[in-house]
Amino acid sequence: MHGAATAGHREDGVTGPAPTPPAALLSIRALRVDLRAEGELRRVIHDVTLDVAEGESVGLVGESGSGKSMTARAVARLLPEGAVTGGEIVFDGEPVLTLRGAALRRFRRGGIATIFQDPAAHINPVRTIGDHLTEGLRLVRGVDAREAERRAAAMLGEVGIAGGERRLRQHPHELSGGMLQRVMIASVLLDEPRLILADEPTTALDVTTQSEVMALLSELSRERRLAMLYITHDLELAAGVCDRTAVMYAGAVMEVQRSAALNDGPLNPYTAALLAARPRVDARSDRLEAIAGRPRSAFEAPEGCVFADRCPHVEDACVAERQELRPLAGGLVRCRRAEELRGRLGHA
Amino acid sequence: MTHAKTSFLRPAAACLAAALLAAAGCGGDDDGSNGANAADSAGYRVELTDQQPAATKPVDSITWALPYGEPVTIDPIQAGDYAPDFMVSQMCDFLLRFNPKWELEPGLAESWDQPDDRTLVFKIRKGVKFWDGRPMTVDDVVYSLKRNLDEDAGSLTAPYFANVESMEASGPSEVTVRFKQPDELFLKEMAAGPGAVVQRDFTEKAGSKIGTAQGGVMCTGPYEFESWKPGAEIKLAKNDDYWDPDLQPKIANVTVRFLSETTTLTSALVSGEVAGAYGIPATSIPALQRAGSGTLYYGPSTQQLGIYTARPEGLMADERVRKALSLAIDRQAIAEKAYSGAAIPNEAVVSNTREQEAKDVYAEGWKQLPSIDYDLDAAKKQLDGVTGLDKPIVIAAPAGDQATLDVATLVQNAGKQIGLNVKIQALQPLDLSNFYYKPEYRKGFDGVLSVSFSDHPDPLNFLPYVIPLDAYFNYSGWDSPKAVRAMDEGRRTLDADARAKLLLQAIQLEADDRVTIPLLGLANISFISNDIGGAPTSFAYLWMPDFAYMGGK
Amino acid sequence: MLTRLAGLLLTLLVASVVIYGALYLAPGDPSTLLAGNKATPRTLESIREQWHLDDPFYERYWAWLSGAVRGDLGESFTYKQSVGSLISDRIGTTTLLIAYAFALVLVGGVLLGIVGALRPRAGAGITAVSSVGIAVPSYVAAIVLITVFAVELGWFPVFGDGTGFLDRLWHLTLPAIALALAWNAYVAQLTKAAVHEESLRDHVATARSRGVAEGAIVRRHIVRNALIPITTVLGITIAGLVAGTVVIEQSFNLNGIGSLLVQATSSKDFALVQGISLLLVTIFVVVNVGVDLLNAALDPRLRTERRP
């Protein structure tokens, strides 16, 4: 399955860091996020730069704590209260981080939809499936109830749930996790977004259901030419589904490449380490046991290169200064020694 | 026996001196000072009055509070406590009537005669009607008197009829009572519940429901029973056809509300929501003194507080312990602290009420009683050679009565001064009533702190409850045939002075042995709204048709 | 439903035995209280005979039970009146008092709780005030309310339950406030916690990410879901209000079931204690069933579990 879904899907997927090409639907520039915890601010993201073009699917891969989910939340404007942001997020030409009130609501109904990790938690357990599916249509877009239900039932069919009419009247606890994630996908598609934020959409599901749901998601989004930011800890899965893949570590994007290229020739030692650890499809752990030490969060990352303290290729200069994301070989990389190490970072 | 009353002379020296010099007392019928009828202040720091000045304006309606709670009955023969006695007095006429000085006046009997010392003849008033319009007959009178003997109907008054041989109609409006032996007490009780006249027909029809909320009563009194909402109130309406031209009721409607919660009672009086109440708890005195809605009155009373020995065994069964504890108590201080001055030290098992016959004899006799002066040295001396003093002396006290509980604490402190370990145990009403009636409930107790009252100041009313071996309050097994003889002889003696001497003998014998530790005589405390006048304020109120005296100012 | 009814009857039967037995075993001979002071032994005896106070437990209980199944709850020996009529005379006052207090709890507790959860700044104040509210015993609240609003300001009566609907409401205002106060605070805090908890749920974030208006989110997702724990709390509240009437009715001299129970218990009035206790047990069971039904209606998860 590796690579099959993405090969040559779009030519313009690879972009330089700046300036933002007009084609980018979502453009994240030097995003910084601090969360308030126990009265003090804590950095969770210190530098994320990433573009997603119209119709493009981009994987955002990282270990837990790397800031990938927080990045998605920043994009969806779902950061917890008290969060402080810096940098810029632009969606469809409009800056997102500064939106408030009606403009914020307009933005939310205007084109980004999120598929969350745990569908059982993200669908109101006391309301019906139909309620969940049609909420966006009825309350946000003013579609009348009967029409909304018709569309919802049809959409259930498309995501592979038979007996739509009956399902609409069921409650979440009457459906399996895989079914619920399909419902979630259906609800997202019903809202007709231009970008789907898929935040570990299959992590909570069992293995067979995982691949079914993932296949369904990528198929449906491709059919509709929807852009997707796919957040996962599973590099292989991302590479399999996405045109390009970005790797995050300690709150920073370390590397962005076309998925196939990333797999064959990682530019950042961290990516290489990830590939080497290569979690099996059945792995439940999202820790990289192949690299010494535990992953760092943004707030505890070293001063210089954020990976310096765990990097097998570290030099004094790496520790001394922060690294910027810079273009290399058609991708982007954050590593002093990228050119030097190029081709030498392979599968361990 | 040395006798020095200095300790309780001090606070009201002037008035007391006057009282002692002129036995007639400080006030008498003098209605000068406050407009109210002043009474003999008898050693109280507070001024005593026995009735408000008359007030004659009609009043539409008032609400009156009953601090003792809901009466268990309004049937005269079953009435044996403040609340039922008071309610009965408002509705039912008695053969005789007390005035605020407990002097006997005609009631339903317009006159009475004692042709010999074993015969009483009552001339029954004509033209008196029950509330339903039916005339009162001698038959009703005789029926009512005989009901007192019916203990199966719950009569509490049978002992007053113990010496009666016969009660019969001796004419169309005449009733003759013959006695096995002369009985002074009987006549006085005819001005209280035992002398009440109820309608025979009504009472027989009501059966066991008589005197209940549903059954009611049928009497001739100035206020007619209208309704009784159990737990809340009794409504009375004035009797437009009342027979007494001098006592025509002026208040059209009276609602008597049961307010046994002291804080609620006080608030209701301060706010003016109720027009008044008799039997104000002493703890409410400070708040009511400040109230602008009415006036606190202190009246002469037969109420007294003492510690009764609970059983023939235990520490308090020892006379020396009782005498010691008695001497260790500073009664003057307790009267001030627990009763805000509305109490006086008391020397005997009955109260030293000044409103009684044979004043000089009683005044002289009282001087002979053992001293109750606070004297710790004498108290300690009493305990010489007494063993087992480390054991606690457990004294029961009524849980709901804060003033009495305050006294209990002070008694406890007094005991501590001479090495007695007094423990107080508050008893709920049911436990207390069981305590009084049943020896098994007195186990573990040494004494009980209790307020008692007499229907009138003659000691005859109360002595039978303490002197005989099987008397209601004689739990100690104190057996004095001499005292019993003196008491019985007193009851047979119709001459007031001679009777007083006999009764004093019994009182003295009881006091010499300190069977009871007398503590305080208690004033009758009333609070009456500024709008209302004429109300009796002496403890005689209990058996008087008070509402009929009241009117608007 | 039939099982529930059977359950209620069984509960009542067990409760009646326990209560009757407890009263029977409790020390104290009520005839002495009934007789008043200085009764002769014969008077006491006649009272005891009339009310079967000396009969063995099973005889007295059986006599009571056989009456009760025919709808005759017996006669109170302190009032010499049927228990049924004593209760029915007072049930109105107590019901109105509880309903009034419950309405105050709904407005004051639930509404404040919701506002407190959604408006953090108001929430801190509400928490502070409600902490005080919980700490104040109702009889203290009663005294303060009476002193300020009845005695000093004269806006409300000190005691009594009034006649006619409006007059009754006026009379019951202070009692209802005193009764509701602590429960108000309790419900406000728990509602606030429940609403706050629900507002952090993931599905609320889902709705928000879809652009659903905040008001609709509060209604459809936060409050709607918080209603489940709130209903349970309100059930406890009703039970607590019923129990609280005992103190409040005493404090305000209200002629209701609570004050009647106190009096009946203190005078060991078997039939009356039994009648009122069983009424209270019934109320508690009914409230419990009501909460269960409401919760099932509000929470589909409970509904399916019940399905065989």
mmCIF file of N, CA and C in Angstrom, chain B residues 21-86:
data_model
loop_
_atom_site.group_PDB
_atom_site.id
_atom_site.type_symbol
_atom_site.label_atom_id
_atom_site.label_comp_id
_atom_site.label_asym_id
_atom_site.label_seq_id
_atom_site.Cartn_x
_atom_site.Cartn_y
_atom_site.Cartn_z
ATOM 1 N N LEU B 21 -43.361 46.228 107.039
ATOM 2 C CA LEU B 21 -43.934 47.122 108.036
ATOM 3 C C LEU B 21 -45.451 47.091 107.968
ATOM 4 N N ALA B 22 -45.944 47.338 106.817
ATOM 5 C CA ALA B 22 -47.393 47.314 106.649
ATOM 6 C C ALA B 22 -47.723 46.054 105.875
ATOM 7 N N ALA B 23 -48.193 45.052 106.589
ATOM 8 C CA ALA B 23 -48.414 43.752 105.963
ATOM 9 C C ALA B 23 -49.332 43.849 104.760
ATOM 10 N N ALA B 24 -50.044 44.941 104.668
ATOM 11 C CA ALA B 24 -50.939 45.120 103.531
ATOM 12 C C ALA B 24 -50.169 45.179 102.218
ATOM 13 N N GLY B 25 -48.875 45.465 102.303
ATOM 14 C CA GLY B 25 -48.058 45.404 101.086
ATOM 15 C C GLY B 25 -47.880 46.739 100.433
ATOM 16 N N CYS B 26 -47.075 46.743 99.419
ATOM 17 C CA CYS B 26 -46.672 47.957 98.730
ATOM 18 C C CYS B 26 -47.805 48.564 97.935
ATOM 19 N N GLY B 27 -48.549 47.707 97.275
ATOM 20 C CA GLY B 27 -49.497 48.247 96.308
ATOM 21 C C GLY B 27 -50.927 48.190 96.789
ATOM 22 N N GLY B 28 -51.370 47.022 97.046
ATOM 23 C CA GLY B 28 -52.776 46.845 97.342
ATOM 24 C C GLY B 28 -53.604 47.306 96.163
ATOM 25 N N ASP B 29 -54.636 48.065 96.457
ATOM 26 C CA ASP B 29 -55.506 48.512 95.380
ATOM 27 C C ASP B 29 -55.073 49.851 94.795
ATOM 28 N N ASP B 30 -53.886 50.249 95.207
ATOM 29 C CA ASP B 30 -53.381 51.543 94.743
ATOM 30 C C ASP B 30 -53.147 51.511 93.242
ATOM 31 N N ASP B 31 -53.975 52.250 92.488
ATOM 32 C CA ASP B 31 -53.733 52.259 91.045
ATOM 33 C C ASP B 31 -53.139 53.586 90.615
ATOM 34 N N GLY B 32 -52.190 54.023 91.388
ATOM 35 C CA GLY B 32 -51.546 55.296 91.100
ATOM 36 C C GLY B 32 -50.426 55.189 90.098
ATOM 37 N N SER B 33 -49.285 54.762 90.548
ATOM 38 C CA SER B 33 -48.003 54.884 89.873
ATOM 39 C C SER B 33 -48.035 54.775 88.338
ATOM 40 N N ASN B 34 -48.189 53.594 87.822
ATOM 41 C CA ASN B 34 -48.109 53.432 86.382
ATOM 42 C C ASN B 34 -49.464 53.399 85.707
ATOM 43 N N GLY B 35 -50.456 53.692 86.500
ATOM 44 C CA GLY B 35 -51.783 53.513 85.941
ATOM 45 C C GLY B 35 -52.210 52.073 86.124
ATOM 46 N N ALA B 36 -51.239 51.151 86.103
ATOM 47 C CA ALA B 36 -51.574 49.751 86.302
ATOM 48 C C ALA B 36 -51.741 49.488 87.791
ATOM 49 N N ASN B 37 -52.451 48.409 88.100
ATOM 50 C CA ASN B 37 -52.620 48.027 89.491
ATOM 51 C C ASN B 37 -51.315 47.506 90.046
ATOM 52 N N ALA B 38 -50.666 48.275 90.885
ATOM 53 C CA ALA B 38 -49.428 47.788 91.483
ATOM 54 C C ALA B 38 -49.785 46.709 92.493
ATOM 55 N N ALA B 39 -48.897 45.746 92.638
ATOM 56 C CA ALA B 39 -49.087 44.704 93.628
ATOM 57 C C ALA B 39 -47.901 44.731 94.568
ATOM 58 N N ASP B 40 -47.982 43.940 95.643
ATOM 59 C CA ASP B 40 -46.866 43.803 96.563
ATOM 60 C C ASP B 40 -45.667 43.267 95.797
ATOM 61 N N SER B 41 -44.591 44.043 95.707
ATOM 62 C CA SER B 41 -43.459 43.581 94.914
ATOM 63 C C SER B 41 -42.643 42.512 95.612
ATOM 64 N N ALA B 42 -42.902 42.310 96.886
ATOM 65 C CA ALA B 42 -42.505 41.084 97.581
ATOM 66 C C ALA B 42 -41.070 40.660 97.358
ATOM 67 N N GLY B 43 -40.162 41.615 97.305
ATOM 68 C CA GLY B 43 -38.762 41.235 97.194
ATOM 69 C C GLY B 43 -38.246 41.145 95.778
ATOM 70 N N TYR B 44 -39.120 41.266 94.804
ATOM 71 C CA TYR B 44 -38.650 41.243 93.415
ATOM 72 C C TYR B 44 -37.947 42.548 93.087
ATOM 73 N N ARG B 45 -36.904 42.475 92.257
ATOM 74 C CA ARG B 45 -36.268 43.688 91.784
ATOM 75 C C ARG B 45 -37.199 44.417 90.828
ATOM 76 N N VAL B 46 -37.946 43.639 90.044
ATOM 77 C CA VAL B 46 -38.874 44.253 89.093
ATOM 78 C C VAL B 46 -40.155 44.649 89.822
ATOM 79 N N GLU B 47 -40.865 45.579 89.217
ATOM 80 C CA GLU B 47 -42.114 46.042 89.818
ATOM 81 C C GLU B 47 -43.242 45.080 89.458
ATOM 82 N N LEU B 48 -44.049 44.714 90.439
ATOM 83 C CA LEU B 48 -45.140 43.783 90.152
ATOM 84 C C LEU B 48 -46.457 44.532 89.969
ATOM 85 N N THR B 49 -47.228 44.094 88.977
ATOM 86 C CA THR B 49 -48.586 44.632 88.803
ATOM 87 C C THR B 49 -49.510 43.449 88.599
ATOM 88 N N ASP B 50 -50.761 43.591 89.053
ATOM 89 C CA ASP B 50 -51.631 42.439 88.867
ATOM 90 C C ASP B 50 -52.710 42.625 87.811
ATOM 91 N N GLN B 51 -52.867 43.861 87.323
ATOM 92 C CA GLN B 51 -53.796 44.051 86.213
ATOM 93 C C GLN B 51 -53.520 45.385 85.545
ATOM 94 N N GLN B 52 -53.711 45.413 84.220
ATOM 95 C CA GLN B 52 -53.598 46.682 83.507
ATOM 96 C C GLN B 52 -54.816 47.536 83.830
ATOM 97 N N PRO B 53 -54.709 48.873 83.686
ATOM 98 C CA PRO B 53 -55.898 49.711 83.844
ATOM 99 C C PRO B 53 -56.953 49.293 82.821
ATOM 100 N N ALA B 54 -58.190 49.439 83.196
ATOM 101 C CA ALA B 54 -59.278 49.015 82.314
ATOM 102 C C ALA B 54 -59.207 49.713 80.968
ATOM 103 N N ALA B 55 -59.613 49.005 79.930
ATOM 104 C CA ALA B 55 -59.689 49.578 78.592
ATOM 105 C C ALA B 55 -61.004 49.119 78.006
ATOM 106 N N THR B 56 -61.731 50.013 77.410
ATOM 107 C CA THR B 56 -63.121 49.688 77.088
ATOM 108 C C THR B 56 -63.450 49.762 75.603
ATOM 109 N N LYS B 57 -62.524 50.226 74.789
ATOM 110 C CA LYS B 57 -62.853 50.369 73.358
ATOM 111 C C LYS B 57 -63.031 48.994 72.707
ATOM 112 N N PRO B 58 -64.008 48.914 71.818
ATOM 113 C CA PRO B 58 -64.162 47.635 71.111
ATOM 114 C C PRO B 58 -62.973 47.391 70.166
ATOM 115 N N VAL B 59 -62.644 46.149 70.006
ATOM 116 C CA VAL B 59 -61.547 45.752 69.112
ATOM 117 C C VAL B 59 -62.090 44.681 68.189
ATOM 118 N N ASP B 60 -61.720 44.779 66.936
ATOM 119 C CA ASP B 60 -62.247 43.836 65.962
ATOM 120 C C ASP B 60 -61.690 42.429 66.184
ATOM 121 N N SER B 61 -60.366 42.345 66.198
ATOM 122 C CA SER B 61 -59.798 41.015 66.410
ATOM 123 C C SER B 61 -58.359 41.128 66.886
ATOM 124 N N ILE B 62 -57.936 40.133 67.645
ATOM 125 C CA ILE B 62 -56.530 40.063 68.027
ATOM 126 C C ILE B 62 -56.046 38.627 67.869
ATOM 127 N N THR B 63 -54.721 38.506 67.756
ATOM 128 C CA THR B 63 -54.103 37.189 67.819
ATOM 129 C C THR B 63 -53.310 37.134 69.118
ATOM 130 N N TRP B 64 -53.497 36.081 69.869
ATOM 131 C CA TRP B 64 -52.840 35.920 71.160
ATOM 132 C C TRP B 64 -51.961 34.684 71.086
ATOM 133 N N ALA B 65 -50.802 34.744 71.717
ATOM 134 C CA ALA B 65 -49.888 33.610 71.606
ATOM 135 C C ALA B 65 -49.910 32.737 72.849
ATOM 136 N N LEU B 66 -49.724 31.444 72.623
ATOM 137 C CA LEU B 66 -49.689 30.467 73.708
ATOM 138 C C LEU B 66 -48.285 29.840 73.731
ATOM 139 N N PRO B 67 -47.402 30.380 74.590
ATOM 140 C CA PRO B 67 -46.010 29.900 74.569
ATOM 141 C C PRO B 67 -45.871 28.453 75.039
ATOM 142 N N TYR B 68 -46.883 27.943 75.752
ATOM 143 C CA TYR B 68 -46.764 26.570 76.240
ATOM 144 C C TYR B 68 -47.192 25.563 75.188
ATOM 145 N N GLY B 69 -47.482 26.048 73.992
ATOM 146 C CA GLY B 69 -47.828 25.121 72.924
ATOM 147 C C GLY B 69 -49.294 24.752 72.923
ATOM 148 N N GLU B 70 -49.585 23.779 72.109
ATOM 149 C CA GLU B 70 -50.976 23.399 71.889
ATOM 150 C C GLU B 70 -51.546 22.693 73.117
ATOM 151 N N PRO B 71 -52.764 23.073 73.545
ATOM 152 C CA PRO B 71 -53.372 22.348 74.661
ATOM 153 C C PRO B 71 -53.722 20.926 74.224
ATOM 154 N N VAL B 72 -53.590 19.977 75.165
ATOM 155 C CA VAL B 72 -53.956 18.613 74.788
ATOM 156 C C VAL B 72 -55.470 18.445 74.815
ATOM 157 N N THR B 73 -56.145 19.366 75.476
ATOM 158 C CA THR B 73 -57.609 19.283 75.574
ATOM 159 C C THR B 73 -58.150 20.648 75.969
ATOM 160 N N ILE B 74 -59.446 20.843 75.729
ATOM 161 C CA ILE B 74 -60.085 22.035 76.311
ATOM 162 C C ILE B 74 -61.253 21.600 77.195
ATOM 163 N N ASP B 75 -61.224 20.321 77.611
ATOM 164 C CA ASP B 75 -62.228 19.821 78.540
ATOM 165 C C ASP B 75 -61.776 20.162 79.967
ATOM 166 N N PRO B 76 -62.601 20.895 80.724
ATOM 167 C CA PRO B 76 -62.179 21.354 82.052
ATOM 168 C C PRO B 76 -61.659 20.230 82.957
ATOM 169 N N ILE B 77 -62.286 19.067 82.942
ATOM 170 C CA ILE B 77 -61.840 18.034 83.886
ATOM 171 C C ILE B 77 -60.534 17.374 83.442
ATOM 172 N N GLN B 78 -60.183 17.512 82.170
ATOM 173 C CA GLN B 78 -58.940 16.910 81.695
ATOM 174 C C GLN B 78 -57.807 17.915 81.656
ATOM 175 N N ALA B 79 -58.140 19.186 81.938
ATOM 176 C CA ALA B 79 -57.129 20.236 81.868
ATOM 177 C C ALA B 79 -56.229 20.150 83.087
ATOM 178 N N GLY B 80 -54.906 20.077 82.854
ATOM 179 C CA GLY B 80 -53.998 19.994 83.987
ATOM 180 C C GLY B 80 -52.686 20.656 83.687
ATOM 181 N N ASP B 81 -52.709 21.652 82.844
ATOM 182 C CA ASP B 81 -51.470 22.335 82.496
ATOM 183 C C ASP B 81 -51.811 23.746 82.010
ATOM 184 N N TYR B 82 -50.757 24.551 81.869
ATOM 185 C CA TYR B 82 -50.983 25.956 81.509
ATOM 186 C C TYR B 82 -51.935 26.128 80.323
ATOM 187 N N ALA B 83 -51.578 25.492 79.190
ATOM 188 C CA ALA B 83 -52.322 25.761 77.963
ATOM 189 C C ALA B 83 -53.795 25.369 78.069
ATOM 190 N N PRO B 84 -54.101 24.129 78.491
ATOM 191 C CA PRO B 84 -55.520 23.785 78.611
ATOM 192 C C PRO B 84 -56.239 24.612 79.675
ATOM 193 N N ASP B 85 -55.586 24.885 80.811
ATOM 194 C CA ASP B 85 -56.232 25.681 81.862
ATOM 195 C C ASP B 85 -56.628 27.053 81.319
ATOM 196 N N PHE B 86 -55.681 27.677 80.615
ATOM 197 C CA PHE B 86 -55.924 29.020 80.086
ATOM 198 C C PHE B 86 -57.082 29.005 79.086
#
